[in-house]
Short mmCIF file of C-alpha atoms in Angstrom, two decimals:
data_model
loop_
_atom_site.label_atom_id
_atom_site.label_comp_id
_atom_site.label_asym_id
_atom_site.label_seq_id
_atom_site.Cartn_x
_atom_site.Cartn_y
_atom_site.Cartn_z
CA MET A 1 -20.80 -28.71 -104.78
CA ALA A 2 -19.74 -31.98 -106.31
CA PRO A 3 -15.98 -32.71 -106.37
CA ILE A 4 -14.23 -32.31 -109.66
CA PRO A 5 -13.49 -35.70 -111.20
CA GLY A 6 -9.77 -36.54 -110.97
CA SER A 7 -8.95 -33.99 -108.20
CA GLY A 8 -7.65 -36.71 -105.88
CA LEU A 9 -5.38 -38.05 -108.59
CA ALA A 10 -4.02 -34.58 -109.22
CA LYS A 11 -3.17 -34.08 -105.54
CA GLY A 12 -1.35 -37.41 -105.39
CA LEU A 13 0.67 -36.61 -108.50
CA ALA A 14 1.60 -33.23 -107.02
CA VAL A 15 3.11 -34.94 -103.95
CA THR A 16 5.04 -37.28 -106.24
CA LEU A 17 6.40 -34.39 -108.30
CA ARG A 18 7.56 -32.51 -105.18
CA THR A 19 9.37 -35.57 -103.90
CA MET A 20 11.08 -36.17 -107.22
CA THR A 21 12.63 -32.73 -107.17
CA ARG A 22 14.23 -33.15 -103.73
CA LYS A 23 17.77 -34.43 -103.18
CA THR A 24 17.94 -38.09 -102.22
CA VAL A 25 19.90 -39.02 -99.04
CA THR A 26 20.92 -42.65 -98.64
CA GLU A 27 22.29 -43.99 -95.32
CA GLN A 28 25.39 -46.01 -96.04
CA TYR A 29 24.63 -48.97 -93.78
CA PRO A 30 26.58 -50.94 -92.51
CA ASP A 31 29.45 -48.51 -93.01
CA ALA A 32 27.49 -45.83 -91.16
CA GLN A 33 25.33 -46.81 -88.21
CA PRO A 34 21.78 -45.44 -88.23
CA ASP A 35 20.73 -42.82 -85.71
CA LEU A 36 18.21 -44.75 -83.63
CA ALA A 37 15.70 -43.35 -81.19
CA PRO A 38 16.57 -43.58 -77.47
CA ARG A 39 13.72 -46.04 -76.78
CA THR A 40 14.40 -48.34 -79.69
CA ARG A 41 13.36 -51.95 -79.00
CA GLY A 42 16.30 -53.83 -80.41
CA VAL A 43 17.12 -56.65 -78.00
CA ILE A 44 16.64 -57.47 -74.30
CA GLY A 45 19.62 -57.20 -71.96
CA LEU A 46 19.92 -59.02 -68.60
CA PHE A 47 21.43 -57.55 -65.43
CA GLU A 48 22.06 -60.82 -63.65
CA GLU A 49 22.87 -59.34 -60.22
CA ASN A 50 19.32 -58.01 -59.86
CA CYS A 51 17.57 -61.23 -60.85
CA THR A 52 15.97 -63.09 -57.92
CA VAL A 53 14.45 -65.94 -60.00
CA CYS A 54 10.93 -64.81 -59.16
CA MET A 55 9.72 -66.22 -62.52
CA LEU A 56 7.38 -63.30 -63.17
CA CYS A 57 8.82 -62.57 -66.61
CA ALA A 58 8.50 -66.22 -67.70
CA ARG A 59 4.89 -66.48 -66.46
CA GLU A 60 3.76 -63.21 -68.03
CA CYS A 61 5.41 -63.78 -71.41
CA PRO A 62 2.60 -64.37 -73.97
CA ASP A 63 4.92 -66.34 -76.28
CA TRP A 64 6.59 -68.45 -73.60
CA CYS A 65 9.99 -67.65 -75.05
CA ILE A 66 11.85 -67.20 -71.71
CA TYR A 67 13.55 -70.21 -70.10
CA ILE A 68 14.78 -70.04 -66.49
CA ASP A 69 16.48 -72.72 -64.38
CA SER A 70 17.62 -72.30 -60.78
CA HIS A 71 18.45 -74.12 -57.57
CA LYS A 72 18.33 -73.30 -53.86
CA GLU A 73 21.30 -72.74 -51.58
CA THR A 74 21.45 -72.42 -47.79
CA VAL A 75 22.91 -69.18 -46.50
CA PRO A 76 24.51 -69.36 -43.03
CA ALA A 77 23.22 -67.11 -40.27
CA ALA A 78 24.68 -63.63 -40.24
CA THR A 79 24.74 -63.43 -36.41
CA PRO A 80 25.49 -66.10 -33.79
CA GLY A 81 22.33 -67.95 -32.87
CA GLY A 82 20.52 -66.78 -35.99
CA ARG A 83 18.52 -68.89 -38.39
CA GLU A 84 19.86 -70.14 -41.69
CA ARG A 85 18.13 -68.92 -44.82
CA SER A 86 17.72 -70.29 -48.33
CA ARG A 87 17.95 -68.35 -51.58
CA ASN A 88 17.45 -69.07 -55.27
CA VAL A 89 20.54 -69.14 -57.48
CA LEU A 90 20.17 -68.55 -61.21
CA ASP A 91 21.49 -71.37 -63.40
CA ARG A 92 20.04 -70.48 -66.80
CA PHE A 93 18.29 -67.50 -68.33
CA ALA A 94 17.62 -67.73 -72.07
CA ILE A 95 15.33 -65.94 -74.52
CA ASP A 96 14.24 -67.38 -77.84
CA PHE A 97 14.14 -64.35 -80.14
CA SER A 98 12.62 -66.43 -82.92
CA LEU A 99 9.42 -66.45 -80.82
CA CYS A 100 9.74 -63.08 -79.13
CA MET A 101 7.37 -60.40 -80.45
CA TYR A 102 9.09 -57.50 -78.57
CA CYS A 103 6.04 -56.57 -76.56
CA GLY A 104 8.13 -55.54 -73.51
CA ILE A 105 5.84 -57.18 -70.93
CA CYS A 106 8.76 -59.01 -69.30
CA ILE A 107 10.60 -55.72 -68.80
CA GLU A 108 7.57 -54.00 -67.33
CA VAL A 109 6.68 -56.73 -64.80
CA CYS A 110 10.23 -57.27 -63.49
CA PRO A 111 10.12 -55.94 -59.89
CA PHE A 112 13.91 -55.69 -59.50
CA ASP A 113 14.96 -54.01 -62.80
CA ALA A 114 16.86 -56.99 -64.19
CA LEU A 115 15.71 -56.61 -67.83
CA PHE A 116 16.28 -53.61 -70.11
CA TRP A 117 15.78 -52.65 -73.72
CA SER A 118 18.95 -52.32 -75.80
CA PRO A 119 19.11 -50.60 -79.23
CA GLU A 120 21.36 -53.43 -80.49
CA PHE A 121 19.73 -55.07 -83.49
CA GLU A 122 22.55 -56.88 -85.30
CA TYR A 123 22.01 -60.42 -84.05
CA ALA A 124 20.77 -62.14 -87.20
CA GLU A 125 21.63 -65.82 -87.60
CA THR A 126 21.56 -68.23 -90.50
CA ASP A 127 20.01 -70.96 -88.35
CA ILE A 128 16.81 -70.29 -86.42
CA ARG A 129 18.03 -72.44 -83.54
CA ASP A 130 20.85 -70.00 -82.93
CA LEU A 131 18.39 -67.24 -82.06
CA THR A 132 18.02 -68.66 -78.53
CA HIS A 133 20.55 -66.59 -76.59
CA GLU A 134 21.77 -67.56 -73.13
CA ARG A 135 22.48 -65.29 -70.18
CA ASP A 136 26.10 -64.66 -71.18
CA LYS A 137 25.01 -63.07 -74.45
CA LEU A 138 22.19 -61.21 -72.75
CA ARG A 139 24.70 -59.79 -70.24
CA GLU A 140 26.89 -58.52 -73.08
CA TRP A 141 23.92 -56.65 -74.50
CA MET A 142 23.33 -55.09 -71.10
CA TRP A 143 26.35 -52.81 -71.57
CA THR A 144 24.79 -51.35 -74.73
CA VAL A 145 21.72 -50.11 -72.85
CA PRO A 146 21.64 -46.27 -73.01
CA ALA A 147 21.46 -44.21 -69.88
CA PRO A 148 17.95 -43.20 -68.78
CA PRO A 149 16.85 -39.68 -69.69
CA ALA A 150 17.52 -36.96 -67.16
CA LEU A 151 14.75 -36.02 -64.78
CA ASP A 152 13.03 -32.67 -64.83
CA PRO A 153 14.74 -29.96 -62.75
CA GLY A 154 11.82 -29.88 -60.31
CA ALA A 155 11.43 -33.66 -60.03
CA GLU A 156 12.11 -35.51 -56.79
CA GLU A 157 15.16 -37.69 -56.42
CA PRO A 158 14.44 -41.42 -56.84
CA LYS A 159 13.96 -43.20 -53.53
CA GLU A 160 16.52 -45.87 -54.39
CA ILE A 161 19.25 -43.30 -55.07
CA ALA A 162 18.39 -41.29 -51.95
CA ALA A 163 18.45 -44.41 -49.73
CA ALA A 164 21.76 -45.57 -51.22
CA ARG A 165 23.34 -42.14 -50.73
CA LYS A 166 22.19 -41.91 -47.10
CA SER A 167 23.55 -45.39 -46.35
CA ALA A 168 26.91 -44.51 -47.92
CA GLU A 169 27.15 -41.24 -45.98
CA LYS A 170 26.28 -42.98 -42.71
CA LEU A 171 28.88 -45.69 -43.29
CA ALA A 172 31.53 -43.11 -44.17
CA ALA A 173 30.73 -41.12 -41.02
CA GLN A 174 31.11 -44.22 -38.86
CA GLN A 175 34.43 -45.21 -40.40
CA THR A 176 36.00 -41.74 -40.42
CA PRO A 177 36.33 -40.14 -36.94
CA PRO A 178 35.76 -36.39 -36.79
CA VAL A 179 39.01 -34.38 -36.90
CA THR A 180 39.07 -31.12 -34.90
CA GLU A 181 41.84 -28.55 -34.89
CA PRO A 182 43.55 -27.86 -31.52
CA HIS A 183 43.43 -24.10 -31.81
CA ALA A 184 39.69 -24.26 -32.52
CA ASP A 185 39.12 -26.09 -29.19
CA GLU A 186 41.16 -23.49 -27.36
CA GLN A 187 39.11 -20.70 -28.88
CA VAL A 188 35.90 -22.40 -27.81
CA ARG A 189 37.17 -22.80 -24.23
CA ALA A 190 38.31 -19.17 -24.13
CA ALA A 191 34.90 -18.01 -25.32
CA GLU A 192 33.11 -20.16 -22.73
CA GLY A 193 35.42 -19.09 -19.86
CA PRO A 194 33.94 -15.62 -19.06
CA THR A 195 30.42 -16.86 -19.44
CA ARG A 196 31.05 -19.80 -17.13
CA ALA A 197 32.75 -17.57 -14.51
CA GLN A 198 29.86 -15.10 -14.63
CA GLY A 199 27.38 -17.91 -14.18
CA ASP A 200 29.29 -19.29 -11.17
CA SER A 201 29.44 -15.86 -9.49
CA GLN A 202 25.73 -15.32 -10.05
CA GLN A 203 25.01 -18.75 -8.58
CA GLN A 204 27.07 -17.90 -5.49
CA THR A 205 25.23 -14.60 -4.94
CA ASP A 206 21.87 -16.32 -5.32
CA GLN A 207 22.66 -18.84 -2.56
CA PRO A 208 21.77 -17.72 1.07
CA ARG A 209 24.65 -17.13 3.47
CA PRO A 210 24.94 -19.54 6.37
CA SER A 211 23.93 -18.00 9.73
CA SER A 212 26.52 -18.06 12.54
CA PRO A 213 25.52 -19.25 16.03
CA SER A 214 26.66 -15.97 17.63
CA SER A 215 24.69 -13.65 15.33
CA PRO A 216 22.21 -11.49 17.27
CA SER A 217 19.70 -11.56 14.38
CA SER A 218 18.97 -15.26 14.71
CA PRO A 219 19.43 -16.34 18.33
CA SER A 220 16.66 -18.94 18.12
CA SER A 221 17.77 -20.64 14.88
CA PRO A 222 17.06 -24.41 14.97
CA SER A 223 20.40 -25.19 13.37
CA SER A 224 22.37 -23.19 16.00
CA PRO A 225 20.84 -23.52 19.46
CA SER A 226 22.08 -20.90 21.92
CA SER A 227 22.93 -21.54 25.56
CA PRO A 228 21.65 -19.32 28.37
CA SER A 229 25.04 -17.69 28.75
CA THR A 230 25.15 -16.95 25.03
CA SER A 231 21.69 -15.41 25.06
CA ARG A 232 22.59 -13.33 28.09
CA ARG A 233 25.75 -12.18 26.39
CA THR A 234 24.09 -11.31 23.10
CA SER A 235 21.05 -9.55 24.62
CA PRO A 236 21.31 -5.74 24.30
CA PRO A 237 21.66 -3.77 27.52
CA SER A 238 18.44 -2.12 28.68
CA ASP A 239 18.36 1.34 30.15
CA ARG A 240 15.40 0.57 32.33
CA SER A 241 15.38 -1.97 35.08
CA PRO A 242 12.41 -4.15 35.91
CA ALA A 243 9.60 -2.71 37.96
CA GLY A 244 10.52 -4.70 41.06
CA ASP A 245 14.11 -3.37 41.07
CA ARG A 246 13.23 0.37 41.10
CA SER A 247 13.36 0.54 44.91
CA GLN A 248 16.44 2.17 46.48
CA PRO A 249 18.72 -0.35 48.12
CA ASP A 250 19.13 -0.26 51.85
CA PRO A 251 22.00 2.15 52.64
CA SER A 252 22.74 0.29 55.81
CA ALA A 253 23.38 -2.89 53.89
CA SER A 254 25.74 -1.28 51.42
CA ALA A 255 27.53 0.96 53.90
CA ARG A 256 30.84 -0.10 55.28
CA PRO A 257 31.19 -0.69 58.96
CA GLY A 258 32.36 2.40 60.75
CA THR A 259 30.93 4.85 58.19
CA GLU A 260 27.73 6.92 58.33
CA PRO A 261 25.15 6.75 55.63
CA GLN A 262 25.02 9.73 53.34
CA PRO A 263 21.85 11.81 53.31
CA LYS A 264 19.47 11.43 50.40
CA GLN A 265 19.54 14.29 47.93
CA GLU A 266 16.56 15.70 46.14
CA GLY A 267 15.98 14.43 42.66
CA GLN A 268 17.94 11.28 43.23
CA GLU A 269 16.07 8.13 42.86
#
């Protein structure tokens, strides 16, 4: 079906008529500041403490509108016998906003987070040469940079923040000695007392008792040699005599002189 001639014009006029019937709202700038988006690209702020003069922003800038000057200084050794080091010191950091096209490449390539977007946009000048702002002005704009948006509840903590927090906690633990209450130590000792006594008694019962030299159970112990008299004394008496001693002694030898030997009775050995 062919379109009706003039249908597009009718649709456009309908949009115009709807807009004409709505109430007009005018922002009273500069008396009332506009509500800008959080990521508005107004001007570039410089955080000078993070700048290491690596020159990446100046090399990557497609308009060559960043000017950096620096010099080197020698840093003494931190420890005795160490080696001296040299570092770059920033002398000048300027941006020519008459050439800048607000692409944000310099902010993206900075490895140390020294450049940030600021929503500040009121820096118009009557002379184009005054649009080249030095590092002092860029540092003032740094304090107008909004805070970054909050992370998601399930997101991990940034590594930089975690490392800084761990270092601060470790330093605080080294500087502040642990404080313990006296009564707490006494309670710990009282709780460990019965357990320690029980362990000592068990250790004593587990140890073997030393054998005495005169004990009849170990007469031949290597640590306590026994003498012949000791072995004779400790040997139990035997009811039976050796086979060679069973003979009756001579009555004449045991009889006294002047007495008669007694007759041998039956059943006497």
